[in-house]
C-alpha positions as CSV (number, residue, x, y, z in Angstrom):
1,M,-16.9,28.0,-36.3
2,P,-16.0,30.2,-33.5
3,R,-12.6,30.2,-32.0
4,F,-13.8,29.4,-28.5
5,L,-15.9,26.7,-29.8
6,I,-13.0,24.8,-31.2
7,L,-10.8,25.6,-28.2
8,A,-13.5,24.1,-26.0
9,A,-13.9,21.1,-28.3
10,L,-10.3,20.7,-28.1
11,L,-10.0,20.9,-24.2
12,A,-12.8,18.2,-24.0
13,L,-10.5,15.7,-25.8
14,P,-8.1,13.5,-24.3
15,L,-4.7,14.6,-24.6
16,P,-2.3,12.6,-26.7
17,V,1.0,13.9,-25.0
18,A,3.3,11.7,-23.5
19,A,3.3,13.6,-20.1
20,Q,2.0,17.2,-18.8
21,T,3.2,18.6,-15.4
22,V,0.9,20.6,-13.2
23,A,1.4,22.3,-9.6
24,F,0.0,19.9,-6.8
25,G,-0.7,21.5,-3.2
26,G,-1.3,25.0,-2.3
27,I,1.4,24.5,0.6
28,K,4.4,21.9,-0.2
29,A,4.6,19.0,2.3
30,D,7.2,18.8,4.7
31,T,8.8,15.7,4.1
32,R,10.8,15.6,6.8
33,A,7.8,16.0,9.3
34,P,7.1,12.6,11.6
35,V,4.9,9.9,9.5
36,E,1.9,8.8,11.5
37,V,0.2,5.4,10.3
38,T,-3.3,4.3,11.8
39,A,-4.5,0.8,10.6
40,E,-6.8,-2.0,11.8
41,T,-4.1,-4.4,11.9
42,L,-0.1,-4.6,11.3
43,K,2.2,-7.4,11.1
44,V,6.2,-6.8,11.5
45,D,8.9,-9.1,9.9
46,Q,12.1,-8.2,11.4
47,S,14.0,-10.1,8.9
48,T,13.0,-8.0,5.8
49,G,12.4,-4.7,7.7
50,Q,9.2,-4.1,6.5
51,A,5.6,-3.7,8.4
52,N,2.4,-4.5,6.7
53,F,-0.6,-2.1,7.8
54,T,-3.9,-3.6,6.7
55,G,-7.5,-2.5,7.0
56,N,-8.4,1.2,6.6
57,V,-4.8,2.6,6.6
58,L,-4.4,6.3,7.2
59,I,-0.8,7.7,6.7
60,G,-0.3,11.6,8.0
61,Q,2.6,13.3,7.2
62,G,2.3,17.1,7.8
63,Q,-1.0,18.4,6.1
64,M,-0.4,15.5,3.6
65,R,-2.8,12.4,4.1
66,L,-2.8,9.0,2.3
67,S,-5.2,6.5,2.9
68,A,-5.6,3.0,1.5
69,D,-6.6,-0.6,1.8
70,S,-2.9,-2.0,2.7
71,V,0.3,-0.2,3.1
72,T,3.7,-1.8,3.5
73,V,6.1,0.2,5.3
74,T,9.8,-0.5,4.2
75,Y,12.5,0.8,6.9
76,A,16.3,1.8,5.7
77,Q,18.6,-0.7,6.6
78,G,20.0,-0.2,10.2
79,G,16.7,-1.2,11.8
80,Q,13.2,0.4,12.3
81,Q,14.0,4.3,13.0
82,K,13.9,5.4,9.5
83,I,11.4,4.9,6.6
84,K,12.5,4.3,3.2
85,T,9.3,3.8,1.5
86,L,5.5,3.4,1.7
87,N,4.0,1.1,-0.8
88,A,0.2,1.5,-0.9
89,S,-2.8,-0.7,-2.7
90,G,-6.2,-0.5,-2.6
91,G,-8.3,2.6,-3.3
92,V,-5.3,4.9,-2.9
93,T,-6.4,8.4,-1.9
94,L,-3.9,11.3,-1.4
95,V,-5.0,14.8,-0.3
96,N,-2.4,17.6,0.4
97,G,-4.0,21.0,1.0
98,P,-6.9,21.6,-1.5
99,D,-5.7,19.1,-4.1
100,A,-6.6,15.5,-4.2
101,A,-5.0,12.2,-6.1
102,E,-6.6,8.8,-6.5
103,A,-5.3,5.7,-8.1
104,A,-5.1,1.9,-7.3
105,E,-1.7,1.6,-6.1
106,A,1.3,4.3,-5.0
107,V,4.7,4.1,-3.9
108,Y,6.0,7.1,-1.7
109,D,9.7,7.5,-1.2
110,V,10.0,9.2,2.0
111,E,13.4,10.6,1.8
112,T,13.1,12.1,-1.6
113,G,9.3,13.1,-1.2
114,N,8.1,11.5,-4.3
115,I,4.7,9.5,-4.8
116,V,4.1,7.4,-7.9
117,L,0.6,6.8,-8.4
118,T,-0.4,4.1,-11.1
119,G,-3.7,2.3,-12.1
120,D,-6.3,4.8,-13.3
121,A,-4.8,7.6,-11.6
122,I,-6.3,11.0,-11.2
123,V,-5.5,14.4,-9.7
124,T,-8.3,16.8,-8.7
125,Q,-7.3,20.5,-8.4
126,G,-10.7,22.7,-7.7
127,Q,-13.1,21.8,-10.8
128,N,-10.0,21.0,-12.8
129,V,-9.2,17.2,-13.2
130,L,-5.8,15.3,-14.7
131,A,-5.7,11.8,-15.2
132,G,-3.2,9.0,-16.8
133,D,-2.2,6.1,-16.3
134,R,0.7,7.0,-14.0
135,I,0.9,10.2,-11.9
136,E,4.0,11.1,-10.3
137,V,3.9,13.5,-7.3
138,N,6.8,15.5,-5.9
139,L,5.6,16.9,-2.3
140,T,9.1,18.7,-1.9
141,D,8.5,21.4,-4.7
142,G,4.7,20.9,-5.3
143,T,4.5,19.4,-8.9
144,A,3.0,16.4,-10.5
145,S,3.9,14.8,-13.7
146,V,1.2,13.1,-15.5
147,A,1.7,10.2,-18.0
148,G,0.3,7.3,-20.1
149,R,-2.8,8.5,-22.0
150,V,-3.1,12.0,-20.5
151,R,-6.9,13.3,-19.9
152,T,-7.8,16.6,-18.6
153,V,-10.8,18.9,-18.0
154,L,-9.7,22.3,-17.5
155,Q,-12.4,24.8,-16.3
156,P,-11.7,28.6,-17.9
157,G,-11.0,31.4,-15.2
158,G,-13.7,33.6,-13.5
159,N,-15.0,36.7,-15.0
């Protein structure tokens, strides 16, 4: 069998590795930019320092966009002036520049710029696709790490 057919067959198989790291986002996200949230409803619980947004939730920070059915915002201790984390669930989609990721749930640590996507997580970069049980995206350095039955489809370069 010719070598290029063997390589093509190997690329079509799920990868049995524990984790794989890829670049994510042609432009790194500005994790210090303001976070804008829109939704159908909002419920605030002053005692826990949380706000729950539901219904067509869209979160924007610089060029990064995250959408979900529901997002719980947890504020840092000492008041509602600084967002600590965003917990999104239900049809989570993350778009940063030309790249996109999807999952059932996501947790975004605003301070560190880390987003952890779980539940049939998938990253798409052009025609390249990378999927796994858990994808961790670092918006500060523009990388992603995929773990848990990693699967990928890589397209060969142009002529």
